[in-house]
CSV table of C-alpha atoms in Angstrom, one decimal:
chain,number,residue,atom,x,y,z
A,1,GLN,CA,-228.6,-9.6,-34.7
A,2,VAL,CA,-226.7,-9.9,-37.9
A,3,GLN,CA,-222.6,-10.5,-37.5
A,4,LEU,CA,-219.3,-11.1,-39.7
A,5,GLN,CA,-216.4,-12.9,-38.8
A,6,ALA,CA,-213.6,-12.4,-40.2
A,7,SER,CA,-211.4,-15.4,-40.9
A,8,GLY,CA,-208.0,-16.7,-41.8
A,9,PRO,CA,-204.4,-17.1,-41.0
A,10,GLY,CA,-202.8,-14.9,-39.1
A,11,LEU,CA,-199.3,-15.0,-40.3
A,12,VAL,CA,-198.2,-15.5,-44.1
A,13,LYS,CA,-194.3,-15.4,-45.2
A,14,PRO,CA,-193.2,-11.8,-47.3
A,15,SER,CA,-194.4,-12.4,-50.9
A,16,GLY,CA,-197.2,-14.9,-50.1
A,17,THR,CA,-201.0,-14.2,-50.3
A,18,LEU,CA,-203.0,-13.1,-48.4
A,19,SER,CA,-206.6,-14.7,-47.3
A,20,LEU,CA,-209.1,-13.4,-45.4
A,21,THR,CA,-212.9,-14.8,-45.1
A,22,CYS,CA,-215.9,-12.5,-43.7
A,23,ALA,CA,-218.8,-14.8,-42.6
A,24,VAL,CA,-222.1,-13.0,-42.5
A,25,SER,CA,-224.8,-14.3,-39.8
A,26,GLY,CA,-228.2,-12.6,-39.6
A,27,ASP,CA,-228.4,-10.3,-43.5
A,28,SER,CA,-228.3,-12.5,-46.4
A,29,ILE,CA,-225.6,-10.9,-48.0
A,30,SER,CA,-227.8,-10.6,-51.2
A,31,ASN,CA,-229.0,-7.7,-49.4
A,32,ASN,CA,-229.1,-4.0,-50.7
A,33,HIS,CA,-225.4,-3.2,-48.7
A,34,TRP,CA,-222.1,-3.1,-50.0
A,35,TRP,CA,-219.6,-5.1,-48.5
A,36,SER,CA,-216.3,-3.8,-47.5
A,37,TRP,CA,-212.5,-4.6,-46.3
A,38,LEU,CA,-210.5,-2.1,-43.9
A,39,ARG,CA,-206.9,-2.3,-42.2
A,40,GLN,CA,-205.6,-0.4,-40.2
A,41,SER,CA,-202.3,0.2,-38.9
A,42,PRO,CA,-200.1,2.0,-36.4
A,43,GLY,CA,-198.1,3.7,-39.3
A,44,LYS,CA,-201.0,4.2,-41.7
A,45,GLY,CA,-203.5,4.4,-39.7
A,46,LEU,CA,-207.2,3.4,-41.0
A,47,GLU,CA,-207.6,1.9,-44.9
A,48,TRP,CA,-210.6,0.9,-46.5
A,49,ILE,CA,-209.3,-2.1,-49.2
A,50,GLY,CA,-212.1,-2.3,-51.1
A,51,GLN,CA,-216.1,-3.4,-51.2
A,52,ILE,CA,-218.4,-5.0,-53.5
A,53,TYR,CA,-222.0,-5.4,-54.1
A,54,HIS,CA,-223.8,-9.0,-54.8
A,55,VAL,CA,-223.6,-7.5,-58.6
A,56,GLY,CA,-221.4,-6.5,-60.7
A,57,SER,CA,-217.9,-5.4,-60.5
A,58,PRO,CA,-216.4,-4.7,-56.7
A,59,HIS,CA,-214.7,-1.2,-56.3
A,60,TYR,CA,-210.7,-1.6,-55.1
A,61,ASN,CA,-208.1,1.0,-53.3
A,62,PRO,CA,-206.4,2.5,-56.7
A,63,SER,CA,-202.7,2.2,-53.6
A,64,LEU,CA,-204.0,-1.9,-53.6
A,65,LYS,CA,-205.4,-2.6,-56.6
A,66,SER,CA,-202.7,-4.3,-58.6
A,67,ARG,CA,-202.7,-6.8,-55.8
A,68,VAL,CA,-205.7,-7.3,-54.5
A,69,ILE,CA,-209.1,-9.1,-55.6
A,70,ILE,CA,-212.8,-8.9,-53.2
A,71,SER,CA,-215.6,-11.6,-54.3
A,72,ILE,CA,-218.5,-13.4,-52.9
A,73,ASP,CA,-219.8,-16.1,-52.1
A,74,LYS,CA,-223.9,-15.9,-52.5
A,75,SER,CA,-223.8,-19.9,-51.4
A,76,LYS,CA,-221.5,-19.7,-48.3
A,77,ASN,CA,-223.4,-16.4,-47.3
A,78,HIS,CA,-219.6,-14.7,-47.3
A,79,PHE,CA,-217.4,-12.5,-49.0
A,80,SER,CA,-213.3,-13.3,-49.6
A,81,LEU,CA,-209.8,-10.7,-49.7
A,82,ASN,CA,-207.1,-11.9,-51.2
A,83,LEU,CA,-204.0,-9.8,-50.9
A,84,MET,CA,-201.4,-10.7,-53.2
A,85,SER,CA,-196.8,-10.0,-52.6
A,86,VAL,CA,-197.7,-9.6,-49.5
A,87,THR,CA,-194.7,-7.2,-47.5
A,88,ALA,CA,-194.7,-6.2,-44.2
A,89,ALA,CA,-196.5,-3.1,-45.2
A,90,ASP,CA,-199.3,-5.3,-45.2
A,91,THR,CA,-198.9,-5.8,-41.5
A,92,ALA,CA,-202.3,-4.7,-39.7
A,93,VAL,CA,-205.6,-5.1,-38.0
A,94,TYR,CA,-208.3,-6.5,-41.3
A,95,PHE,CA,-212.0,-5.9,-40.6
A,96,CYS,CA,-215.0,-6.4,-42.6
A,97,ALA,CA,-217.9,-4.2,-42.6
A,98,ARG,CA,-221.2,-4.0,-44.1
A,99,ALA,CA,-221.8,-0.3,-45.5
A,100,SER,CA,-224.7,1.1,-46.7
A,101,LEU,CA,-226.2,4.5,-49.0
A,102,HIS,CA,-224.4,6.1,-45.0
A,103,GLY,CA,-221.5,4.9,-44.0
A,104,LEU,CA,-220.3,1.8,-42.3
A,105,SER,CA,-223.0,0.3,-40.3
A,106,LEU,CA,-221.8,-3.2,-38.8
A,107,TRP,CA,-217.8,-4.6,-38.3
A,108,GLY,CA,-215.8,-7.4,-37.5
A,109,GLN,CA,-214.3,-7.2,-34.4
A,110,GLY,CA,-210.8,-7.8,-37.3
A,111,THR,CA,-208.8,-10.6,-37.3
A,112,LEU,CA,-204.6,-9.2,-37.2
A,113,VAL,CA,-202.3,-10.8,-40.0
A,114,THR,CA,-198.5,-10.1,-39.9
A,115,VAL,CA,-196.8,-10.7,-42.5
A,116,SER,CA,-192.9,-12.1,-41.9
A,117,SER,CA,-190.5,-15.5,-42.5
B,1,ASP,CA,-207.5,10.8,-53.2
B,2,ILE,CA,-209.1,12.8,-51.0
B,3,VAL,CA,-207.2,13.8,-48.2
B,4,MET,CA,-208.6,13.9,-45.0
B,5,THR,CA,-207.1,16.1,-41.4
B,6,GLN,CA,-208.7,15.9,-38.9
B,7,SER,CA,-207.4,18.3,-35.5
B,8,PRO,CA,-206.0,17.9,-33.0
B,9,ASP,CA,-204.5,14.4,-33.1
B,10,SER,CA,-205.4,14.5,-29.5
B,11,LEU,CA,-207.3,16.2,-26.8
B,12,ALA,CA,-206.6,16.3,-22.7
B,13,VAL,CA,-209.8,16.7,-21.5
B,14,SER,CA,-211.6,16.6,-18.3
B,15,LEU,CA,-215.2,14.9,-17.6
B,16,GLY,CA,-218.4,17.8,-18.6
B,17,GLU,CA,-216.9,18.4,-20.6
B,18,ARG,CA,-218.0,20.1,-24.4
B,19,VAL,CA,-215.1,18.8,-27.1
B,20,THR,CA,-215.1,19.8,-30.6
B,21,ILE,CA,-213.0,17.5,-33.2
B,22,ASN,CA,-212.5,19.3,-36.7
B,23,CYS,CA,-212.1,17.2,-39.7
B,24,LYS,CA,-211.1,18.7,-43.0
B,25,SER,CA,-211.9,17.3,-46.4
B,26,SER,CA,-209.9,18.1,-49.6
B,27,GLN,CA,-212.6,18.0,-51.6
B,28,SER,CA,-216.1,18.9,-51.0
B,29,LEU,CA,-217.8,16.1,-50.2
B,30,LEU,CA,-221.3,17.5,-51.0
B,31,TYR,CA,-223.4,15.5,-53.6
B,32,THR,CA,-225.4,18.9,-54.8
B,33,SER,CA,-228.1,15.9,-56.0
B,34,ASN,CA,-229.5,15.4,-52.2
B,35,ASN,CA,-227.9,18.4,-50.2
B,36,LYS,CA,-226.3,15.8,-47.6
B,37,ASN,CA,-222.2,15.6,-47.3
B,38,ASN,CA,-221.4,11.9,-47.6
B,39,LEU,CA,-219.2,12.3,-44.3
B,40,THR,CA,-218.7,9.6,-41.8
B,41,TRP,CA,-218.1,10.2,-38.4
B,42,TYR,CA,-216.8,6.8,-36.1
B,43,GLN,CA,-215.6,5.7,-32.3
B,44,GLN,CA,-213.0,3.0,-31.4
B,45,LYS,CA,-212.1,2.4,-28.6
B,46,ALA,CA,-209.1,-0.3,-27.5
B,47,GLY,CA,-209.6,-3.9,-28.8
B,48,GLN,CA,-212.4,-2.7,-30.6
B,49,PRO,CA,-213.4,-1.9,-34.6
B,50,PRO,CA,-214.9,1.9,-35.1
B,51,LYS,CA,-218.4,2.4,-34.2
B,52,LEU,CA,-220.5,4.3,-36.7
B,53,LEU,CA,-221.9,7.4,-34.5
B,54,ILE,CA,-222.8,10.0,-37.6
B,55,TYR,CA,-223.6,9.8,-41.1
B,56,TRP,CA,-224.4,12.0,-44.0
B,57,ALA,CA,-222.6,15.2,-41.4
B,58,SER,CA,-225.0,14.8,-39.0
B,59,VAL,CA,-227.6,12.6,-38.4
B,60,ARG,CA,-226.9,10.5,-35.9
B,61,GLU,CA,-227.2,6.1,-36.1
B,62,SER,CA,-229.2,4.6,-33.9
B,63,GLY,CA,-228.7,4.6,-30.8
B,64,VAL,CA,-225.7,6.9,-30.7
B,65,PRO,CA,-226.8,9.8,-28.0
B,66,ASP,CA,-228.0,12.9,-28.3
B,67,ARG,CA,-224.7,14.1,-26.8
B,68,PHE,CA,-223.3,13.8,-30.0
B,69,TRP,CA,-223.4,16.2,-32.8
B,70,GLY,CA,-221.9,16.9,-36.2
B,71,SER,CA,-221.9,19.9,-38.8
B,72,GLY,CA,-221.0,21.6,-41.1
B,73,SER,CA,-220.9,21.3,-45.2
B,74,GLY,CA,-218.2,21.2,-48.1
B,75,THR,CA,-215.0,21.1,-46.9
B,76,ASP,CA,-215.8,21.5,-43.0
B,77,PHE,CA,-216.7,19.7,-40.6
B,78,SER,CA,-217.2,18.6,-37.0
B,79,LEU,CA,-217.9,16.7,-34.0
B,80,THR,CA,-218.6,17.6,-31.0
B,81,ILE,CA,-219.2,16.1,-27.6
B,82,SER,CA,-222.2,18.5,-25.2
B,83,SER,CA,-220.8,16.7,-22.3
B,84,LEU,CA,-218.8,14.3,-21.7
B,85,GLN,CA,-218.7,11.2,-20.5
B,86,ALA,CA,-216.4,8.7,-18.9
B,87,GLU,CA,-217.2,6.1,-21.4
B,88,ASP,CA,-216.4,8.5,-24.2
B,89,LEU,CA,-212.5,8.6,-23.5
B,90,ALA,CA,-211.5,7.1,-27.2
B,91,VAL,CA,-210.3,8.1,-30.6
B,92,TYR,CA,-212.9,9.6,-33.3
B,93,PHE,CA,-212.5,9.0,-37.1
B,94,CYS,CA,-213.6,11.1,-40.0
B,95,GLN,CA,-214.1,9.2,-42.9
B,96,GLN,CA,-215.6,10.3,-46.4
B,97,TYR,CA,-217.6,8.5,-48.5
B,98,ASP,CA,-217.9,10.9,-51.3
B,99,SER,CA,-215.5,9.2,-53.5
B,100,ILE,CA,-213.7,6.4,-54.4
B,101,PRO,CA,-211.3,5.8,-52.4
B,102,HIS,CA,-212.8,6.2,-49.5
B,103,THR,CA,-210.6,7.5,-46.7
B,104,PHE,CA,-209.9,8.1,-42.9
B,105,GLY,CA,-208.9,11.4,-41.3
B,106,GLN,CA,-205.6,10.1,-39.4
B,107,GLY,CA,-208.0,10.4,-35.4
B,108,THR,CA,-208.7,12.1,-32.4
B,109,LYS,CA,-207.4,11.1,-29.4
B,110,LEU,CA,-208.7,11.8,-26.0
B,111,GLU,CA,-207.4,11.9,-23.2
B,112,LEU,CA,-208.3,12.4,-19.4
B,113,LYS,CA,-206.8,16.0,-18.4
């Protein structure tokens, strides 16, 4: 059974960096999927942050592109999100997900990240 | 960015009722090379991540009950639940994956009348 599990600090200070990792179990991160990050907040709904394939360059939401890095670690079978210079507007539940050609077919449970001093 | 607009924002429904949720995109989602629409529907229950219901606008994901139907093409799409069950009370989102950034509708919440 394939599972995704996001982990990382639940509290980040303003102007700091939000760092999350998504561990993939039951599937190889080198298989034919896009590995994605999304977030959900009451004010902004569901927002697609970006995605990465095991080869090539990641794709980012232009609204976040200047602050975000998504990377992949094949040896650990996980992928990561780094969002820099965070503000309260970045407070959200962050999801990692597996995408195929027809959508986001598998999601992790989500992790709440609060930006506050 | 492609803007996805759902209607209504919320709907008070009765069990057994036929329910239709609409989703309109600001640009066509029809991929002409394969004649498929890059449009998905998700169901989200409280405290859970979204669950993929429908892809290519009308194809049910494996395991999704056949009371869920997706239809539409181009810029206008619908999700229909033929006979609402209690477990269908949730928030439903459409999403386009035709161009980056992949964008979502604002969601439609189904509540019991």
